[in-house]
Amino acid sequence: MEELDFELYRPTDLELWIGSVYEKNGIHYPGDLDDLDHIATLFGAHLAYTQGSTKVIFDEEGFFMIFLNIHLDQAEQRLAFFHELAHPALHSGDQRQLPQAFVHLQESQAAHFQLYSAIPYHILKELEHLRHQPHFPRLIAGAFGVPLSFAETRLERMAARMRQERSDRNLRAKLASLSAKVCGYDQPEAADRLLAQLARQTARKKLKNKAR
């Protein structure tokens, strides 16, 4: 995996919101995420363990209960918890009564929430000094108690956003240089068109990135 440049990373709105909830409630280190009962209460849910399937249920008064299968290993149990936690944190409505397309949307959002809440950026950034280590993904997986594949996915998606930010910066620099040359030929309207095109491209990319 390529080495991460945290200076290039721009957290999504969802990441920032999760981080703010955590920080306001004293969640500053990987070990602070071990108390799943406490994490559940931060997002308005309660936690119980079952021999049945992992799921979340709620009543009309907004009471949410997450049931975790006790037979899952610890890492998989954590992933299941953070996935199910997305529903009380982000959603309302019984999925059994929702259109299938909306269910798929909620599950996609839950997958993003799972990544951001299980390995929150504000904590991960404190470990950036380890990024030079050859087994950085494995170190992150161990610190946050998640499977290696999950940690790799989180880091790979961060790397993709960093590459995009680097590309955007290069494009802005090139257009700024081109704009200066165009203006030098007394054609400011051409420079304005170039800058407007850049603004539209950047806006489209930001909309795509918010969905990740």
PDB file of C-alpha atoms in Angstrom, residues 104-193:
ATOM      1  CA  HIS A 104     -30.048  -0.527  -0.509  1.00  0.00           C
ATOM      2  CA  LEU A 105     -29.323   3.167   0.070  1.00  0.00           C
ATOM      3  CA  GLN A 106     -29.481   2.728   3.827  1.00  0.00           C
ATOM      4  CA  GLU A 107     -27.171  -0.286   3.686  1.00  0.00           C
ATOM      5  CA  SER A 108     -24.665   1.682   1.605  1.00  0.00           C
ATOM      6  CA  GLN A 109     -24.763   4.511   4.134  1.00  0.00           C
ATOM      7  CA  ALA A 110     -24.354   1.996   6.952  1.00  0.00           C
ATOM      8  CA  ALA A 111     -21.216   0.634   5.272  1.00  0.00           C
ATOM      9  CA  HIS A 112     -19.689   4.116   5.211  1.00  0.00           C
ATOM     10  CA  PHE A 113     -20.712   4.736   8.813  1.00  0.00           C
ATOM     11  CA  GLN A 114     -19.115   1.427   9.793  1.00  0.00           C
ATOM     12  CA  LEU A 115     -15.761   2.453   8.294  1.00  0.00           C
ATOM     13  CA  TYR A 116     -15.780   5.896   9.883  1.00  0.00           C
ATOM     14  CA  SER A 117     -17.002   4.869  13.328  1.00  0.00           C
ATOM     15  CA  ALA A 118     -14.867   1.719  13.733  1.00  0.00           C
ATOM     16  CA  ILE A 119     -11.686   3.564  12.646  1.00  0.00           C
ATOM     17  CA  PRO A 120     -12.469   7.252  13.240  1.00  0.00           C
ATOM     18  CA  TYR A 121     -10.250   9.755  11.495  1.00  0.00           C
ATOM     19  CA  HIS A 122      -9.538  11.966  14.512  1.00  0.00           C
ATOM     20  CA  ILE A 123      -7.991   8.946  16.297  1.00  0.00           C
ATOM     21  CA  LEU A 124      -6.314   7.476  13.230  1.00  0.00           C
ATOM     22  CA  LYS A 125      -4.584  10.790  12.543  1.00  0.00           C
ATOM     23  CA  GLU A 126      -2.848  10.531  15.927  1.00  0.00           C
ATOM     24  CA  LEU A 127      -1.221   7.335  14.648  1.00  0.00           C
ATOM     25  CA  GLU A 128       0.072   8.822  11.400  1.00  0.00           C
ATOM     26  CA  HIS A 129       3.650   8.688  12.727  1.00  0.00           C
ATOM     27  CA  LEU A 130       3.389   4.918  12.200  1.00  0.00           C
ATOM     28  CA  ARG A 131       2.551   5.230   8.498  1.00  0.00           C
ATOM     29  CA  HIS A 132       6.193   4.583   7.527  1.00  0.00           C
ATOM     30  CA  GLN A 133       5.996   1.123   9.059  1.00  0.00           C
ATOM     31  CA  PRO A 134       5.851  -1.670   6.440  1.00  0.00           C
ATOM     32  CA  HIS A 135       2.909  -3.310   8.199  1.00  0.00           C
ATOM     33  CA  PHE A 136       0.904  -0.151   8.879  1.00  0.00           C
ATOM     34  CA  PRO A 137      -2.485  -1.723   7.951  1.00  0.00           C
ATOM     35  CA  ARG A 138      -1.825  -4.618  10.336  1.00  0.00           C
ATOM     36  CA  LEU A 139      -0.905  -2.183  13.116  1.00  0.00           C
ATOM     37  CA  ILE A 140      -4.139  -0.277  12.546  1.00  0.00           C
ATOM     38  CA  ALA A 141      -6.192  -3.474  12.503  1.00  0.00           C
ATOM     39  CA  GLY A 142      -4.680  -4.507  15.834  1.00  0.00           C
ATOM     40  CA  ALA A 143      -5.106  -1.084  17.425  1.00  0.00           C
ATOM     41  CA  PHE A 144      -8.782  -0.836  16.524  1.00  0.00           C
ATOM     42  CA  GLY A 145      -9.617  -4.515  16.936  1.00  0.00           C
ATOM     43  CA  VAL A 146     -10.893  -5.060  13.381  1.00  0.00           C
ATOM     44  CA  PRO A 147     -10.006  -7.593  10.662  1.00  0.00           C
ATOM     45  CA  LEU A 148      -6.976  -6.742   8.520  1.00  0.00           C
ATOM     46  CA  SER A 149      -9.117  -6.625   5.366  1.00  0.00           C
ATOM     47  CA  PHE A 150     -11.362  -3.996   6.959  1.00  0.00           C
ATOM     48  CA  ALA A 151      -8.393  -1.820   7.979  1.00  0.00           C
ATOM     49  CA  GLU A 152      -6.967  -2.152   4.459  1.00  0.00           C
ATOM     50  CA  THR A 153     -10.270  -1.024   2.949  1.00  0.00           C
ATOM     51  CA  ARG A 154     -10.391   2.024   5.233  1.00  0.00           C
ATOM     52  CA  LEU A 155      -6.814   3.015   4.380  1.00  0.00           C
ATOM     53  CA  GLU A 156      -7.209   2.347   0.655  1.00  0.00           C
ATOM     54  CA  ARG A 157     -10.269   4.592   0.474  1.00  0.00           C
ATOM     55  CA  MET A 158      -8.391   7.294   2.337  1.00  0.00           C
ATOM     56  CA  ALA A 159      -5.523   6.916  -0.118  1.00  0.00           C
ATOM     57  CA  ALA A 160      -7.942   7.339  -3.035  1.00  0.00           C
ATOM     58  CA  ARG A 161      -9.265  10.600  -1.556  1.00  0.00           C
ATOM     59  CA  MET A 162      -5.681  11.779  -1.027  1.00  0.00           C
ATOM     60  CA  ARG A 163      -4.832  11.027  -4.655  1.00  0.00           C
ATOM     61  CA  GLN A 164      -7.874  12.996  -5.736  1.00  0.00           C
ATOM     62  CA  GLU A 165      -6.883  15.958  -3.582  1.00  0.00           C
ATOM     63  CA  ARG A 166      -3.356  15.861  -5.014  1.00  0.00           C
ATOM     64  CA  SER A 167      -4.802  15.768  -8.529  1.00  0.00           C
ATOM     65  CA  ASP A 168      -7.106  18.694  -7.747  1.00  0.00           C
ATOM     66  CA  ARG A 169      -4.224  20.735  -6.404  1.00  0.00           C
ATOM     67  CA  ASN A 170      -2.130  20.041  -9.492  1.00  0.00           C
ATOM     68  CA  LEU A 171      -5.035  21.004 -11.729  1.00  0.00           C
ATOM     69  CA  ARG A 172      -5.585  24.240  -9.818  1.00  0.00           C
ATOM     70  CA  ALA A 173      -1.901  25.093 -10.109  1.00  0.00           C
ATOM     71  CA  LYS A 174      -1.877  24.417 -13.868  1.00  0.00           C
ATOM     72  CA  LEU A 175      -5.006  26.455 -14.448  1.00  0.00           C
ATOM     73  CA  ALA A 176      -3.691  29.296 -12.337  1.00  0.00           C
ATOM     74  CA  SER A 177      -0.547  29.321 -14.455  1.00  0.00           C
ATOM     75  CA  LEU A 178      -2.567  29.147 -17.660  1.00  0.00           C
ATOM     76  CA  SER A 179      -4.865  31.872 -16.410  1.00  0.00           C
ATOM     77  CA  ALA A 180      -1.893  34.144 -15.764  1.00  0.00           C
ATOM     78  CA  LYS A 181      -0.654  33.567 -19.313  1.00  0.00           C
ATOM     79  CA  VAL A 182      -4.090  34.218 -20.785  1.00  0.00           C
ATOM     80  CA  CYS A 183      -4.472  37.387 -18.750  1.00  0.00           C
ATOM     81  CA  GLY A 184      -1.076  38.445 -20.008  1.00  0.00           C
ATOM     82  CA  TYR A 185      -2.565  38.460 -23.486  1.00  0.00           C
ATOM     83  CA  ASP A 186      -5.371  40.749 -22.302  1.00  0.00           C
ATOM     84  CA  GLN A 187      -8.000  37.990 -22.455  1.00  0.00           C
ATOM     85  CA  PRO A 188      -9.432  37.940 -18.906  1.00  0.00           C
ATOM     86  CA  GLU A 189     -12.730  36.491 -20.137  1.00  0.00           C
ATOM     87  CA  ALA A 190     -10.886  33.308 -21.202  1.00  0.00           C
ATOM     88  CA  ALA A 191      -9.329  33.046 -17.757  1.00  0.00           C
ATOM     89  CA  ASP A 192     -12.755  33.429 -16.168  1.00  0.00           C
ATOM     90  CA  ARG A 193     -14.076  30.563 -18.286  1.00  0.00           C
TER      91      ARG A 193
END
